[in-house]
Short mmCIF file of C-alpha atoms and ligand atoms in Angstrom, two decimals:
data_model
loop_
_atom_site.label_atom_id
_atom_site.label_comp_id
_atom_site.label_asym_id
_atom_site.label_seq_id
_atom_site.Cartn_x
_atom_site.Cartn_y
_atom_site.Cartn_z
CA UNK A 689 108.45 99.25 111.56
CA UNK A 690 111.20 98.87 109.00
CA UNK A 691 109.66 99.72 105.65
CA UNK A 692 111.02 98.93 101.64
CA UNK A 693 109.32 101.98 99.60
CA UNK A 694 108.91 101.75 96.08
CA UNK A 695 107.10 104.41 94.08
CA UNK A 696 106.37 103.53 90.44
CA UNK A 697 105.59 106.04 87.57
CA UNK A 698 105.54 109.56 88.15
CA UNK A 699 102.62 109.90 90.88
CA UNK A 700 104.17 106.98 92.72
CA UNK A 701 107.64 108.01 92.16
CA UNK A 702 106.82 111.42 93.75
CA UNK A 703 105.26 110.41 97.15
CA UNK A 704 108.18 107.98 97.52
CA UNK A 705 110.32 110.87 97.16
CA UNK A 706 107.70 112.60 99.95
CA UNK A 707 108.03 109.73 102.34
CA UNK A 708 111.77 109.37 101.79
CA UNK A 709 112.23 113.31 102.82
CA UNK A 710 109.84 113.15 105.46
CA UNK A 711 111.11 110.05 107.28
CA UNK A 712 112.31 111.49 110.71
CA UNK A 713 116.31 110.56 111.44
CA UNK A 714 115.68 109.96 115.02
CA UNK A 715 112.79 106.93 114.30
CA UNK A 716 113.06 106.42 110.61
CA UNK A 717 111.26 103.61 109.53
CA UNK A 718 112.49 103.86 105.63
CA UNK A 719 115.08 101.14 104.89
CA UNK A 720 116.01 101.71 101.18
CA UNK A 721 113.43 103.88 98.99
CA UNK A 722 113.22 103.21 94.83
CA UNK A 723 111.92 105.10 92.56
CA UNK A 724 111.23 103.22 89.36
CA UNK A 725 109.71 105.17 86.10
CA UNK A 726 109.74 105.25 82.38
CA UNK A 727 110.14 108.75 82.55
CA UNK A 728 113.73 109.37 82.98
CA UNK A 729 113.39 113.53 83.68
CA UNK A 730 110.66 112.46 86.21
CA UNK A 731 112.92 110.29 87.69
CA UNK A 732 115.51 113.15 87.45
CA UNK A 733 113.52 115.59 89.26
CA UNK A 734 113.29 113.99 92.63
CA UNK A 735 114.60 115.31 95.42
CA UNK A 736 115.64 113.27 98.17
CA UNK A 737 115.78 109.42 96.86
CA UNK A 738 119.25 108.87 96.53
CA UNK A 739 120.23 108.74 92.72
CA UNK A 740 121.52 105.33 92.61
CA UNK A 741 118.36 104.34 93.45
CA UNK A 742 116.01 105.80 90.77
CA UNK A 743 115.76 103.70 88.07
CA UNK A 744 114.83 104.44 84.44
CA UNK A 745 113.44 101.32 82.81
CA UNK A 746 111.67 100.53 79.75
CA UNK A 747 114.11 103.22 77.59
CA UNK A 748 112.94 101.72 74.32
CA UNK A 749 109.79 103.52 74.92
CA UNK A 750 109.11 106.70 72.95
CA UNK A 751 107.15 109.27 74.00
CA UNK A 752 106.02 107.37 76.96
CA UNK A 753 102.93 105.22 77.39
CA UNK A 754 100.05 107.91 77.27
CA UNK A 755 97.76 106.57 79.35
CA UNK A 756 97.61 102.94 77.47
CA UNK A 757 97.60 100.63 80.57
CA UNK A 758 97.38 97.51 78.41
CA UNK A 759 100.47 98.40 77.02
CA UNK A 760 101.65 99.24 80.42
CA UNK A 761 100.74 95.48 81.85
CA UNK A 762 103.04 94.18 79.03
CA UNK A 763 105.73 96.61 79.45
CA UNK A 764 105.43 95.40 83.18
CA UNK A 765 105.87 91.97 82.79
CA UNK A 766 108.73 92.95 80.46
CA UNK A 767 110.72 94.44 82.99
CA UNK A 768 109.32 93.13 86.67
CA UNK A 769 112.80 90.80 86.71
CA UNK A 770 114.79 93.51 85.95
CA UNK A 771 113.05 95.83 88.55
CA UNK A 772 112.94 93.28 91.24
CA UNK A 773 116.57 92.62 91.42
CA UNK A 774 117.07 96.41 92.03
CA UNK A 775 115.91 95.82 95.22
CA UNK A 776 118.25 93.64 96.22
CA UNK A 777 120.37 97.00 97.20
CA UNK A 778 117.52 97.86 99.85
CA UNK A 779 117.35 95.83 103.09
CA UNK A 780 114.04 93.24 102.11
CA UNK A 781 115.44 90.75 104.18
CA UNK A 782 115.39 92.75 107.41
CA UNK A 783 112.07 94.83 106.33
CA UNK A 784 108.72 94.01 107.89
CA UNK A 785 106.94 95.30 104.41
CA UNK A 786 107.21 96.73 101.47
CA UNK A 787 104.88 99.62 100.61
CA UNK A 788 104.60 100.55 96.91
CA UNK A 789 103.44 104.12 95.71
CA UNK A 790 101.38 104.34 92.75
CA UNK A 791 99.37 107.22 91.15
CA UNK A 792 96.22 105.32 90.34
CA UNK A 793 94.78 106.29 86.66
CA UNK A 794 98.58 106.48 84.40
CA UNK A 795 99.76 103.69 82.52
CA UNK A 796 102.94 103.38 83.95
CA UNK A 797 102.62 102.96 87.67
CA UNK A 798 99.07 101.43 86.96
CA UNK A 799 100.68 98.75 84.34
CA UNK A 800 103.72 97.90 86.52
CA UNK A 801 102.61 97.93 90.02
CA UNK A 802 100.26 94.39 89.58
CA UNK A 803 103.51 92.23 88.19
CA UNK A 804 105.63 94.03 90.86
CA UNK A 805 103.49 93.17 93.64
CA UNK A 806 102.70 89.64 92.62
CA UNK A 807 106.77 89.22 92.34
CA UNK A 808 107.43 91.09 95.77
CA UNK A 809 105.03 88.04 97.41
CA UNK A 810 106.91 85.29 95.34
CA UNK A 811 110.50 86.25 96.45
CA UNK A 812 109.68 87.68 99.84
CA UNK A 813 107.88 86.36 103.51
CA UNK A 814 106.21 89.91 103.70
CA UNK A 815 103.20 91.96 103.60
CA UNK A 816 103.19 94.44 100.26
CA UNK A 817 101.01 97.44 101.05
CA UNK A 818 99.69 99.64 98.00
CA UNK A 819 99.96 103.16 98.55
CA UNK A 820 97.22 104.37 95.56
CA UNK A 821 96.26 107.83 95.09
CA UNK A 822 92.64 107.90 93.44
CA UNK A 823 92.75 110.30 90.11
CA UNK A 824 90.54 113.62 90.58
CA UNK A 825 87.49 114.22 89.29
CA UNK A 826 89.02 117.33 86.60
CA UNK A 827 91.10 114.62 85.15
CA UNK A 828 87.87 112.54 84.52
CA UNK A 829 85.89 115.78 82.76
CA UNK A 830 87.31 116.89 78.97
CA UNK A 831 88.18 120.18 79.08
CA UNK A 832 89.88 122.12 76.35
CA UNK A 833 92.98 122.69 78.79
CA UNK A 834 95.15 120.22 80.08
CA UNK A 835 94.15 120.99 84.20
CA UNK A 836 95.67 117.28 85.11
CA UNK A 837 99.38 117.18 84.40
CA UNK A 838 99.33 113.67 82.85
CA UNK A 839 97.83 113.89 79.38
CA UNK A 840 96.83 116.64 77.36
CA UNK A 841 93.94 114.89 75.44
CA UNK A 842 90.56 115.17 76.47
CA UNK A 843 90.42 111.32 75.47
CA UNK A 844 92.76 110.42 77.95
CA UNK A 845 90.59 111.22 80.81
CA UNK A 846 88.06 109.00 80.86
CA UNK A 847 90.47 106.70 80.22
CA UNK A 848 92.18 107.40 84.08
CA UNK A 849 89.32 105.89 85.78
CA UNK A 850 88.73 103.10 83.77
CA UNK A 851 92.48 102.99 84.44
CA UNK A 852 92.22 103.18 88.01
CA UNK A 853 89.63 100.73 88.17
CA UNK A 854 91.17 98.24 86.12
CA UNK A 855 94.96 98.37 88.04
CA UNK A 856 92.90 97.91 91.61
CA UNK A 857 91.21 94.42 89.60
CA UNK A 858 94.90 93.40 88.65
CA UNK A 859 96.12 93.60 92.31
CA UNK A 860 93.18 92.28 94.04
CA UNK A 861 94.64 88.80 95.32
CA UNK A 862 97.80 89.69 95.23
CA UNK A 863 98.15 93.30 97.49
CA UNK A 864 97.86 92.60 101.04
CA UNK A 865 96.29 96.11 101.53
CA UNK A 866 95.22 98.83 99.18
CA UNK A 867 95.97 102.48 101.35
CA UNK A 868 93.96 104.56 99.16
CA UNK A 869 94.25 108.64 98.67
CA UNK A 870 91.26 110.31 97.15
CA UNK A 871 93.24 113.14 95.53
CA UNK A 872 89.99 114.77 94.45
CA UNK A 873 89.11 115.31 98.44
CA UNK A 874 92.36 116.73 98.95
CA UNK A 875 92.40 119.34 96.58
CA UNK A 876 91.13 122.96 97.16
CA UNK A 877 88.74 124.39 94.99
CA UNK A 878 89.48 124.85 91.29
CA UNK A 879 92.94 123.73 92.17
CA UNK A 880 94.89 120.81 89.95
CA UNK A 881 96.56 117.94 90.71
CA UNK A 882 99.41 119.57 88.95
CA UNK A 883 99.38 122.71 91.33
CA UNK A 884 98.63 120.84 94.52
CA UNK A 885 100.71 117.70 93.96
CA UNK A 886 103.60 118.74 95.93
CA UNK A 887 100.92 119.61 99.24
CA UNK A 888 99.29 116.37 98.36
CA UNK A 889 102.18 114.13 98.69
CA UNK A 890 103.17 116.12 101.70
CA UNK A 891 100.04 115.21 103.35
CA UNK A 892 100.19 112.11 102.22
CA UNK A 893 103.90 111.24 103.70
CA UNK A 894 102.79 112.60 106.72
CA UNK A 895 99.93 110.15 107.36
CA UNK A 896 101.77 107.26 106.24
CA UNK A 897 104.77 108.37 108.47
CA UNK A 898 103.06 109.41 111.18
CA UNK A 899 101.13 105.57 111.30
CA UNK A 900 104.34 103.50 110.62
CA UNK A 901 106.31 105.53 112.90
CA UNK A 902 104.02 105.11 115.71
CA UNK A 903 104.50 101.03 114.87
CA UNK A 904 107.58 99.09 116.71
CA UNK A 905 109.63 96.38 114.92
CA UNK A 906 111.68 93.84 116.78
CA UNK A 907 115.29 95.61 116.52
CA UNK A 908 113.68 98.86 118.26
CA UNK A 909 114.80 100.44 121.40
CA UNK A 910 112.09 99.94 124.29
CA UNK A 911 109.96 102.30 123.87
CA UNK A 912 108.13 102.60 127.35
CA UNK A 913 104.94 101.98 125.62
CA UNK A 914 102.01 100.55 127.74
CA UNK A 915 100.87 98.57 125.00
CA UNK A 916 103.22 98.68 121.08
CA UNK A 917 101.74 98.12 117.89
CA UNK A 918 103.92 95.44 115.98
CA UNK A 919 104.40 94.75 112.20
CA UNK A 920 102.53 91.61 112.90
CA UNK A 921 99.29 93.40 114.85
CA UNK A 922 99.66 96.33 111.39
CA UNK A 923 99.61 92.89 109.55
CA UNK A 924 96.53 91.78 111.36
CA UNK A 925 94.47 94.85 111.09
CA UNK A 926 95.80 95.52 106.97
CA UNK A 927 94.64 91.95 106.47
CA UNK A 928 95.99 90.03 102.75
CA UNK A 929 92.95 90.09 100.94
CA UNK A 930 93.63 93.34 99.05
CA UNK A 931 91.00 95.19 101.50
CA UNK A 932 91.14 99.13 100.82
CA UNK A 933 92.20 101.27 103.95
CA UNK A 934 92.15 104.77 104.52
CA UNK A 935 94.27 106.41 107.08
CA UNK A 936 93.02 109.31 109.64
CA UNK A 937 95.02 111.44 111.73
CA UNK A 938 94.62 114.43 114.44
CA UNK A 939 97.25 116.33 116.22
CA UNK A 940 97.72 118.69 119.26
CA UNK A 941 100.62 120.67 120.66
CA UNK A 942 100.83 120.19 124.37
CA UNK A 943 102.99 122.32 127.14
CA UNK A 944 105.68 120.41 128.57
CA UNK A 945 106.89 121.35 131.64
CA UNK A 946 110.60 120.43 132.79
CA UNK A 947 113.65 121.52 132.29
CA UNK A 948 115.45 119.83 129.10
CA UNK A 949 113.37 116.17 129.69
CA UNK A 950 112.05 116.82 126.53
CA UNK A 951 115.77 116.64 124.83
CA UNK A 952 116.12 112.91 125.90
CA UNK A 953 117.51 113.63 129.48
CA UNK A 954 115.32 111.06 130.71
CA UNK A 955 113.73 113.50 133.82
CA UNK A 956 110.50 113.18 131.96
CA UNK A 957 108.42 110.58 134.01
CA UNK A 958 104.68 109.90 133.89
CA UNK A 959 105.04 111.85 137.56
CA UNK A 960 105.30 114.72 135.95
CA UNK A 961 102.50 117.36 136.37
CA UNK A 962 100.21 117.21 133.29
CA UNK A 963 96.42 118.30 134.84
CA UNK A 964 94.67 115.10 134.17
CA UNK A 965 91.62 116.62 132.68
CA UNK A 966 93.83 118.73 130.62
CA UNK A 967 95.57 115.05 129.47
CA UNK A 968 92.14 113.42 129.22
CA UNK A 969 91.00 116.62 127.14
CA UNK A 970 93.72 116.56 124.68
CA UNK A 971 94.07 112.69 124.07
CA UNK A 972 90.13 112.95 123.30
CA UNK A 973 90.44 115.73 120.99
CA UNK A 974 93.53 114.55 118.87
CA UNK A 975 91.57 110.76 119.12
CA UNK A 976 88.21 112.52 117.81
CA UNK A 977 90.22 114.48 115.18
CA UNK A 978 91.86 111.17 113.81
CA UNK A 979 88.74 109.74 113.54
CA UNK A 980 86.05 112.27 112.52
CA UNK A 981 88.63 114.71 110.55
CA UNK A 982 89.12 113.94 106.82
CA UNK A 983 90.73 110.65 105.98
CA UNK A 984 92.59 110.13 103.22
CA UNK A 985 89.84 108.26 101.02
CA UNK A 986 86.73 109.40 103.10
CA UNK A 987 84.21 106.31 104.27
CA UNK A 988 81.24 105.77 106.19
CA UNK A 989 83.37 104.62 109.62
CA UNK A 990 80.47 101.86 109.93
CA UNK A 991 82.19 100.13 106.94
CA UNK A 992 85.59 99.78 108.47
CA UNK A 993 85.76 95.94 109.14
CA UNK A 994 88.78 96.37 111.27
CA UNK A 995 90.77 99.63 112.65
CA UNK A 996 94.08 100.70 114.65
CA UNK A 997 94.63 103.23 116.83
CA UNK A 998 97.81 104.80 118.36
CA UNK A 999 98.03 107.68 120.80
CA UNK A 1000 101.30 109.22 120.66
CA UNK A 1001 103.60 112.38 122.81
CA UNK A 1002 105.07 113.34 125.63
CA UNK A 1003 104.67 110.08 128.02
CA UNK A 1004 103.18 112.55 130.55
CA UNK A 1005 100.14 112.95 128.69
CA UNK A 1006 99.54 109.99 127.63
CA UNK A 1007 96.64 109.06 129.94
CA UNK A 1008 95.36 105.59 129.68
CA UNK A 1009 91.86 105.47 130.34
CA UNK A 1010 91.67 108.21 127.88
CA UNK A 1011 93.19 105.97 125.48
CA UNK A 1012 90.75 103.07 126.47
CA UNK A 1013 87.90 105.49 125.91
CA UNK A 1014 89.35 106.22 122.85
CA UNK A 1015 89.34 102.60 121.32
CA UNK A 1016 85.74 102.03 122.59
CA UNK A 1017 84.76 105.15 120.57
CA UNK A 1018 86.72 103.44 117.53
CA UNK A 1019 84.65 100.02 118.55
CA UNK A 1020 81.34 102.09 118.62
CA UNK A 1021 81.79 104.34 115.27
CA UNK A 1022 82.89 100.98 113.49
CA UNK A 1023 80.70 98.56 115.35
CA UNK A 1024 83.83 96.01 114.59
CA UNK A 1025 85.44 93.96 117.17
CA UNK A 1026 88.18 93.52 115.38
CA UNK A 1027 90.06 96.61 117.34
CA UNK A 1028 93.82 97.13 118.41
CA UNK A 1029 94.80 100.47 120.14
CA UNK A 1030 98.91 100.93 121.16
CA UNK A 1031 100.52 104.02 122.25
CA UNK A 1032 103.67 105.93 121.38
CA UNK A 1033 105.50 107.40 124.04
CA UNK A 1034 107.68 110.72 122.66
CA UNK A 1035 109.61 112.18 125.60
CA UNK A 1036 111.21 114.27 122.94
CA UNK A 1037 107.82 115.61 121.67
CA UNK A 1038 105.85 118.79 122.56
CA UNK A 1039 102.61 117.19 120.20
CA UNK A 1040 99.87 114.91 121.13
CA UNK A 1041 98.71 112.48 118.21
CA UNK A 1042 96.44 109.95 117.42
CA UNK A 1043 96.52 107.97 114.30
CA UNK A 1044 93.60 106.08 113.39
CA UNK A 1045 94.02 103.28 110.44
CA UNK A 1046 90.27 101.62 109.08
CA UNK A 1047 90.74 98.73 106.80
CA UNK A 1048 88.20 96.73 104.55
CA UNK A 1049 86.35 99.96 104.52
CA UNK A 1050 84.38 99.11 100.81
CA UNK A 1051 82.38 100.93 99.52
CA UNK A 1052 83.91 103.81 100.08
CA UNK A 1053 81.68 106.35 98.23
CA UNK A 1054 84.91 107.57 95.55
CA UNK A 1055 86.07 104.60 95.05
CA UNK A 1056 82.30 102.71 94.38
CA UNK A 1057 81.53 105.47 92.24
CA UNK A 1058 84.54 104.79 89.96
CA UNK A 1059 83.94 101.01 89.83
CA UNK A 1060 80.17 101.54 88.68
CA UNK A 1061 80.97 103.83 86.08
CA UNK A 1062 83.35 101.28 84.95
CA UNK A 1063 81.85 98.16 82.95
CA UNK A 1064 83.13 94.75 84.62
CA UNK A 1065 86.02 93.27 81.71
CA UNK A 1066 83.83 90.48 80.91
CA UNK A 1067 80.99 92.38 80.37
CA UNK A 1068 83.06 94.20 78.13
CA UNK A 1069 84.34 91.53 76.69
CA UNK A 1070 81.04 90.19 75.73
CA UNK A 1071 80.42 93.95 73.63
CA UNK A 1072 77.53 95.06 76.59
N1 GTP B 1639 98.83 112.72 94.78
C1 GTP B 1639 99.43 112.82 93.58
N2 GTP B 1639 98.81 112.42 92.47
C2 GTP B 1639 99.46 112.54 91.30
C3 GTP B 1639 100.74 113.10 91.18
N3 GTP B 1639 101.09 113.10 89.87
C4 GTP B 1639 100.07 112.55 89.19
N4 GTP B 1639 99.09 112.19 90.06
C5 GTP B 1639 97.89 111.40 89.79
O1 GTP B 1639 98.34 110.09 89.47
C6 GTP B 1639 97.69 109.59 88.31
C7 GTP B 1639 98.72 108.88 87.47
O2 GTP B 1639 99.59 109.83 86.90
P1 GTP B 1639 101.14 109.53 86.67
O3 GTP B 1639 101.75 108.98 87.89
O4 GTP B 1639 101.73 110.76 86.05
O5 GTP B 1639 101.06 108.36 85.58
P2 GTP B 1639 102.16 107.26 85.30
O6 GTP B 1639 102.00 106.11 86.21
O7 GTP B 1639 103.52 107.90 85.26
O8 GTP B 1639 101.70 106.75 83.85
P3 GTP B 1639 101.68 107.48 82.43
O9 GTP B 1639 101.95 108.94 82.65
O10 GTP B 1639 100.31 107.21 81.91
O11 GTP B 1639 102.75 106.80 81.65
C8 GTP B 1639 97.07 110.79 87.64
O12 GTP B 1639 95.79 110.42 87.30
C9 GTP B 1639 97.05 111.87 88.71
O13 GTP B 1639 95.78 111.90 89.30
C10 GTP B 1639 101.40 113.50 92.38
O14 GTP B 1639 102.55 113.96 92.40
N5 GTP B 1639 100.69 113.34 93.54
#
């Protein structure tokens, strides 16, 4: 798949900077990534988004928005035009979606992302997929030390879930898909989002990467796949009712066995000897692993209303009744029926993988507890 990336704020900013670096030159699927912030050393400190394509906006804006995500809806409304035709540098018109990082919990990301979105699906034919890290529970607890990174005042803690909460209400309708990233399960033990953030977004980038990569759009080379997994079958599974998904993935290195196939000589044939138990073995492994192994916003796999699954490596090893198993398995722990399952031939590869997408997966136990500790708005509203 051909992707537009757009991170907004810092958090988002960063893991668009993560995907960006991470996006392998020999099956990129990054078109043109943006970072867009208020924050112009954030925007600075990036590392591999090209610098014509960081944007500073909002420079009127002193001493940033500290966590105020009303005033972050208006300053995104104020500036979604002038955003939007930034991206008419990228490649939307040949992309099959745009996915848009955001650090769940800020002000700025939080505030801008909802207008963005909504103007992404007036202007363009395609799906726009939130990528939304979930803020950690040391942000949420006052402590006399800033632990977070992104606010120094006990008061501004609370204030990142009710934050969190309250950006996921202002994109509901108008996200296709909400990919969600509990950073709180990610991070080791008395460890801050601050220290980890860099591990986090690597992590991150490789999930995402590793499940668009393993996706074909139409201008691709064939493959050799028995079965792709399309932009249109991603679009399928995502849905465009703003479901939340969560992303799982397990991996395996694998002997290959011939001289220089795996360097793209083309020798490498499914003739070649892999033991077929040993194939079966490792396909079931990396599948279990995807599936059983931490996701990145963990869920009760029952609650998955649809899911995806593609096996990926050498084409040797890619056995496929192990991969039919494998999607039963997926149909079993979900009880859905709503089930697509591809593969990924790598002749270049020495890794077996299996990347396992679950989508409308509410409640997810994080992301319920947030929204019940956070009163509905017109509840609010009416002073409860
Ligand atoms: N995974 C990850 N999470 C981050 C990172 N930086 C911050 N966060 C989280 O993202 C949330 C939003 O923080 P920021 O992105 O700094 O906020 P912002 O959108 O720039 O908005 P303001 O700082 O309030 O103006 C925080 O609650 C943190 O939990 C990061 O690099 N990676």
């Amino acid at each position: 798949m051909q992707l537009e990336v757009i991170g907004v704020g810092a958090a988002g900013c960063r893991i668009a900077d993560a995907i960006h670096a991470g996006d392998p030159a020999e099956r990129s699927v990054v078109g043109t990534a943006f970072a867009f912030d208020v924050d112009g050393e954030d925007v600075t400190a990036l590392q591999s988004i090209p610098v014509a394509r960081r944007f500073r906006y909002g420079e009127t804006i002193e001493n940033g928005l500290n966590g105020n995500l009303q005033r972050g809806f208006t300053v995104g409304e104020e500036h979604v035009d002038e955003l939007s035709r930034h991206l008419d540098d990228g490649q939307p018109s040949i992309a099959d979606a745009f996915v848009v990082a955001v650090g769940l919990g800020g002000a700025t990301g939080g505030g801008t992302v909802p207008a963005l979105v909504e103007n992404l699906q007036r202007l363009y034919d395609k799906p726009v997929y939130v990528l939304a890290t979930l803020p950690a529970t040391s942000e949420l607890e006052p402590s006399s030390d800033d632990r977070s990174g992104s606010g120094s005042d006990a008061e501004t803690r609370p204030m990142a879930e009710e934050n969190a909460v309250r950006t996921l209400e202002r994109l509901e309708g108008s996200a296709d898909a909400v990919i969600a990233f509990d950073n709180e399960e990610w991070l080791r033990s008395s460890e801050t989002v601050l220290e980890a953030r860099d591990r986090l977004n690597r992590e991150l980038a490789d999930r995402v990467l590793a499940f668009f990569t393993a996706t074909a759009s139409g201008t691709d080379e064939p493959s050799g796949a028995e079965t792709i997994i399309d932009a249109n079958d991603v679009a399928r599974i995502l849905g465009d009712e703003t479901g939340i998904a969560t992303i799982g993935y397990g991996k395996q290195q694998v002997e290959t066995d011939d001289g220089g196939s795996r360097f793209g000589l083309g020798l490498f044939s499914a003739e070649t000897s892999v033991d077929t138990t040993t194939a079966i073995s490792a396909i079931e492994t990396t599948i279990q692993k995807g599936l059983r192994g931490k996701l990145t916003l963990e869920c009760d796999r029952g609650d998955a209303d649809r899911a995806l699954l593609v096996v990926g490596g050498p084409p040797a090893w890619l056995n496929r009744q192990a991969i039919a198993d494998g999607r039963s398995t997926l149909e079993s722990a979900t009880g859905s029926a709503e089930i697509l399952s591809g593969d990924a031939p790598r002749p270049d590869s020495d890794q077996v993988f299996a990347v396992v997408l679950l989508a409308g997966v509410e409640p997810a136990g994080r992301l319920a507890a947030l929204r019940s500790r956070t009163k509905p708005l017109d509840r609010r509203r009416a002073g409860e």
